[in-house]
C-alpha atoms as one frame of an Amber mdcrd trajectory, in Angstrom:
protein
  40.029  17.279  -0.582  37.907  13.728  -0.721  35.718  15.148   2.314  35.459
  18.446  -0.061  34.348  16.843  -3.068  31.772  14.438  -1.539  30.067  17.296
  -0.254  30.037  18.262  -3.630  28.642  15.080  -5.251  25.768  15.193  -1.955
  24.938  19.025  -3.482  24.604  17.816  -7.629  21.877  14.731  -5.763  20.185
  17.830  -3.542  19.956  20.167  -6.650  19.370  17.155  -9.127  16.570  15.914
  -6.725  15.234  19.247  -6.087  14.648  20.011  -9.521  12.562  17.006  -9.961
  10.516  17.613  -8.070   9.794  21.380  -9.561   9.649  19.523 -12.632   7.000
  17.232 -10.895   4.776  19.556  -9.544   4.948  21.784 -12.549   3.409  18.871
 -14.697   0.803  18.208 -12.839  -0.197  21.669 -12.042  -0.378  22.051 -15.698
  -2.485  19.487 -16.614  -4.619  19.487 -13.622  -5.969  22.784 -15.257  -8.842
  24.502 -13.443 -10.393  21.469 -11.549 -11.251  22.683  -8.280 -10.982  19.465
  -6.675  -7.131  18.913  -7.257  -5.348  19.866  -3.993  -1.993  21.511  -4.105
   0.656  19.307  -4.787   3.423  20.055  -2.122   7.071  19.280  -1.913   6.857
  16.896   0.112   3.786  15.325  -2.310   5.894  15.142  -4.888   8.677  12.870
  -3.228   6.555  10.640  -2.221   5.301  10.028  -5.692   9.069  10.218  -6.993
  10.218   7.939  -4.209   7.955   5.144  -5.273   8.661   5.488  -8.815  12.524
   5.866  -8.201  12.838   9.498  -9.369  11.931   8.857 -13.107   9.371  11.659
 -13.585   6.848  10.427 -16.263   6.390   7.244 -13.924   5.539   9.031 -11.060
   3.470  11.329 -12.730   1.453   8.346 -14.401   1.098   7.170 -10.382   0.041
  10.305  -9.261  -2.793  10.814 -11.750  -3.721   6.666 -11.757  -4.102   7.430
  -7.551  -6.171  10.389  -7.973  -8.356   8.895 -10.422  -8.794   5.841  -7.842
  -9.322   8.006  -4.799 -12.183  10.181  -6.496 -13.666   7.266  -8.270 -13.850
   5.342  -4.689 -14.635   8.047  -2.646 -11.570   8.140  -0.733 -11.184  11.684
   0.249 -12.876  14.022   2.674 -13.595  11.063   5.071 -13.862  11.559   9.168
 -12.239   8.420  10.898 -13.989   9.517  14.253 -17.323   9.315  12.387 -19.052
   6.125  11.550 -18.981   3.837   9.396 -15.647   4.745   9.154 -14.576   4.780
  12.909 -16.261   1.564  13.488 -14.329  -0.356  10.350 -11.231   0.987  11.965
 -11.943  -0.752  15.314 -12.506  -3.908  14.287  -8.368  -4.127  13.226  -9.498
  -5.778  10.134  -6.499  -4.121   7.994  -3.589  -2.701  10.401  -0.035  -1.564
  10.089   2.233  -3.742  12.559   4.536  -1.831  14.344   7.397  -4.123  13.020
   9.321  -4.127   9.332  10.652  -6.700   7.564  14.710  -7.537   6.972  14.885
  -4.955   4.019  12.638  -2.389   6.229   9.949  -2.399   4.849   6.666  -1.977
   6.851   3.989  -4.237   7.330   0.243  -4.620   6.352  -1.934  -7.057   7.651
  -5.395  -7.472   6.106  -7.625 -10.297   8.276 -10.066 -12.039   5.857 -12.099
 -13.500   9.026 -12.854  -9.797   9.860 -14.335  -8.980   6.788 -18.206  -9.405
   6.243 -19.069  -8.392   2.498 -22.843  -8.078   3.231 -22.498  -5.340   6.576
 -19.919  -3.440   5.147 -19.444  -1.525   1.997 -16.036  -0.965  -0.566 -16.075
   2.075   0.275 -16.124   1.951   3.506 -13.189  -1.225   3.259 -11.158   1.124
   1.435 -11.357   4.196   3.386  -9.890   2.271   6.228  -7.258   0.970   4.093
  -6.173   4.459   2.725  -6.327   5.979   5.896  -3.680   4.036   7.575  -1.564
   4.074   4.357  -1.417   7.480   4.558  -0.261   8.021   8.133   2.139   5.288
   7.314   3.495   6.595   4.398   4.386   9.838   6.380   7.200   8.020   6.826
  10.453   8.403   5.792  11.409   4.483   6.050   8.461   3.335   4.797   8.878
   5.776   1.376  12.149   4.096   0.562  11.836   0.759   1.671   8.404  -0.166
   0.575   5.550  -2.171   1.453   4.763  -5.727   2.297   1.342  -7.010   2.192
   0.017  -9.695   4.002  -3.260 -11.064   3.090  -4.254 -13.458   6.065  -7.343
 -16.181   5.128  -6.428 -18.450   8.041  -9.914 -19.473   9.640 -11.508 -16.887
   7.326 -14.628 -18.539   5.188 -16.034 -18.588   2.067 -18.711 -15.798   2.893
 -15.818 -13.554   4.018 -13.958 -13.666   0.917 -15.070 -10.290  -1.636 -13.313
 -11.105  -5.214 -14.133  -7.742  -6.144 -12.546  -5.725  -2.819  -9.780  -8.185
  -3.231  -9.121  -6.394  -6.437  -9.610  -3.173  -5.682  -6.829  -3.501  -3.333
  -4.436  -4.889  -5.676  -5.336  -2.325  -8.107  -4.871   0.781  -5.677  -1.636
  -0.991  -4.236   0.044  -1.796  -8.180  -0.347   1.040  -9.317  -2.533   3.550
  -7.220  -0.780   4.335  -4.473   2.335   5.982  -3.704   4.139   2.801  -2.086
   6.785   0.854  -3.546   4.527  -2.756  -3.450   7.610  -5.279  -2.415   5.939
  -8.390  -1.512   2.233  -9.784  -1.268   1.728 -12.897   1.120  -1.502 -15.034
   1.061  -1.615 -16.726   4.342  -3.286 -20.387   4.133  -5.102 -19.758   1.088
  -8.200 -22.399   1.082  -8.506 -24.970  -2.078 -11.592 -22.804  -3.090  -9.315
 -19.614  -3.581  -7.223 -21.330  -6.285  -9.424 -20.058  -9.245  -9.670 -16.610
  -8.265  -6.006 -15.883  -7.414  -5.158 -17.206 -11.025  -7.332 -14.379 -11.909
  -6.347 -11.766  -9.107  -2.267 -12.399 -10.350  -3.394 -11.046 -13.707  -4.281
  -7.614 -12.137  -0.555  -7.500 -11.345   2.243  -6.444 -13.051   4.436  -9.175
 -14.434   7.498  -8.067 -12.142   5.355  -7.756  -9.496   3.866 -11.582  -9.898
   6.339 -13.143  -9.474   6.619 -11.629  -5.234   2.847 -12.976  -4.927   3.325
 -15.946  -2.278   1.387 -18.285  -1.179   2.216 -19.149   2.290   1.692 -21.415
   4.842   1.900 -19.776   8.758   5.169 -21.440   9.352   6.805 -20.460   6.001
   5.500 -17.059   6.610   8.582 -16.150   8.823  10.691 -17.566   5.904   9.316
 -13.586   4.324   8.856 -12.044   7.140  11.058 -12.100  10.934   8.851 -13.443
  14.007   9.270 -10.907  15.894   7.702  -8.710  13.387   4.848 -10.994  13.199
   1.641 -11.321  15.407   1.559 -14.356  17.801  -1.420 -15.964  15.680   1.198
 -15.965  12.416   3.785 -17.746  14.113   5.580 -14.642  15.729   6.195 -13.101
  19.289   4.693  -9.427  18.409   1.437  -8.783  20.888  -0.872  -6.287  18.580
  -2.410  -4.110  20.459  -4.344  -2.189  17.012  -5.744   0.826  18.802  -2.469
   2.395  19.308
């Protein structure tokens, strides 16, 4: 009888969850209207957006459009990652997703300020390579419940590699733009020069969100983070080989 009515109480979550996301899709389908450049929101769309907003539907809805409204406004759809620029920012391993998670499981991001050059390569161009690993990462499963950690190395970077306003474009998408539960954001040896803007960059965050913005030093970076998650040059044991 207790096996019998757990399978019950699993079928009210299916149905209840299942009937979010109808309600999901139906909202947005009705105020997407005509506009020919709104894809089809599937199923499987809609979950993620739920997922990240933990099922409450007005929420995710407010994600959804905020992320559409980014990724037209940025140019962030309809891009070829075997086509340059785009295939060429992707080599260089500037921003990857390490094959590791954290203790909650979580996966990884690792953005490399010393591989960024602000006067060869465009936002656009940044961001595309961003979004397109999100979104392969995001396919799964894990990753949609557990969430996000960003880690936003400056060790050895310089001044001339730092871009205030990429910097926030990036929070911005990641806040509230994209359909990943943001759990943590680590700034790895943050230079005395980057004290002024991240007192401005923490006030494109949410105030629950602040307050997991960490300044780190490489060896209190496994404190957030297990080694062997971590690249060698962070103070871990994982070889990243970026490519794959």
């Amino acid at each position: 009888m207790r096996k019998k009515d757990k399978i019950t109480v699993m079928d009210i979550v299916l149905l209840w969850a299942l009937k979010a996301v109808k309600q999901f899709i139906d909202l947005i389908n009705s105020s997407s209207g005509s506009d020919p450049n709104r894809k089809a929101v599937t199923p499987a769309i809609a979950t993620k957006f739920l997922l990240a907003r933990k099922f409450d539907i007005p929420r995710a809805v407010a994600l959804y459009e905020q992320h559409e409204l980014i990724r037209s406004r940025e140019g962030l759809y309809g891009f070829d990652p075997l086509v340059d620029p785009l295939r060429s920012e992707l080599e260089t391993g500037k921003f990857t997703i390490l094959p590791g998670r954290d203790a909650s499981g979580a996966a990884i991001a690792l953005f490399t300020a010393q591989l960024h050059y602000p006067d060869i390569v465009t936002h656009k161009t940044t961001l595309q390579g961003v979004v397109y690993q999100l979104d392969v990462a995001l396919q799964s499963a894990d990753t949609q419940k557990a969430g996000l950690v960003f880690i936003y190395d400056m060790s050895t970077s310089k001044y001339s590699n730092f871009d205030y306003d990429l910097s926030q474009k990036i929070l911005t998408l990641l806040k509230g733009g994209y359909p990943a539960r943001l759990k943590k954001v680590l700034i790895v040896t943050a230079p005395l020069w980057f004290k002024a803007p991240f007192k401005i960059l923490r006030l494109f965050v949410r105030e629950k969100l602040r307050e997991r913005v960490f300044t780190v030093s490489i060896p209190q970076l496994s404190l957030h983070v297990p080694r062997d998650s971590l690249p060698v040059r962070l103070g871990g044991t994982l070889e990243i080989d970026h490519s794959s």
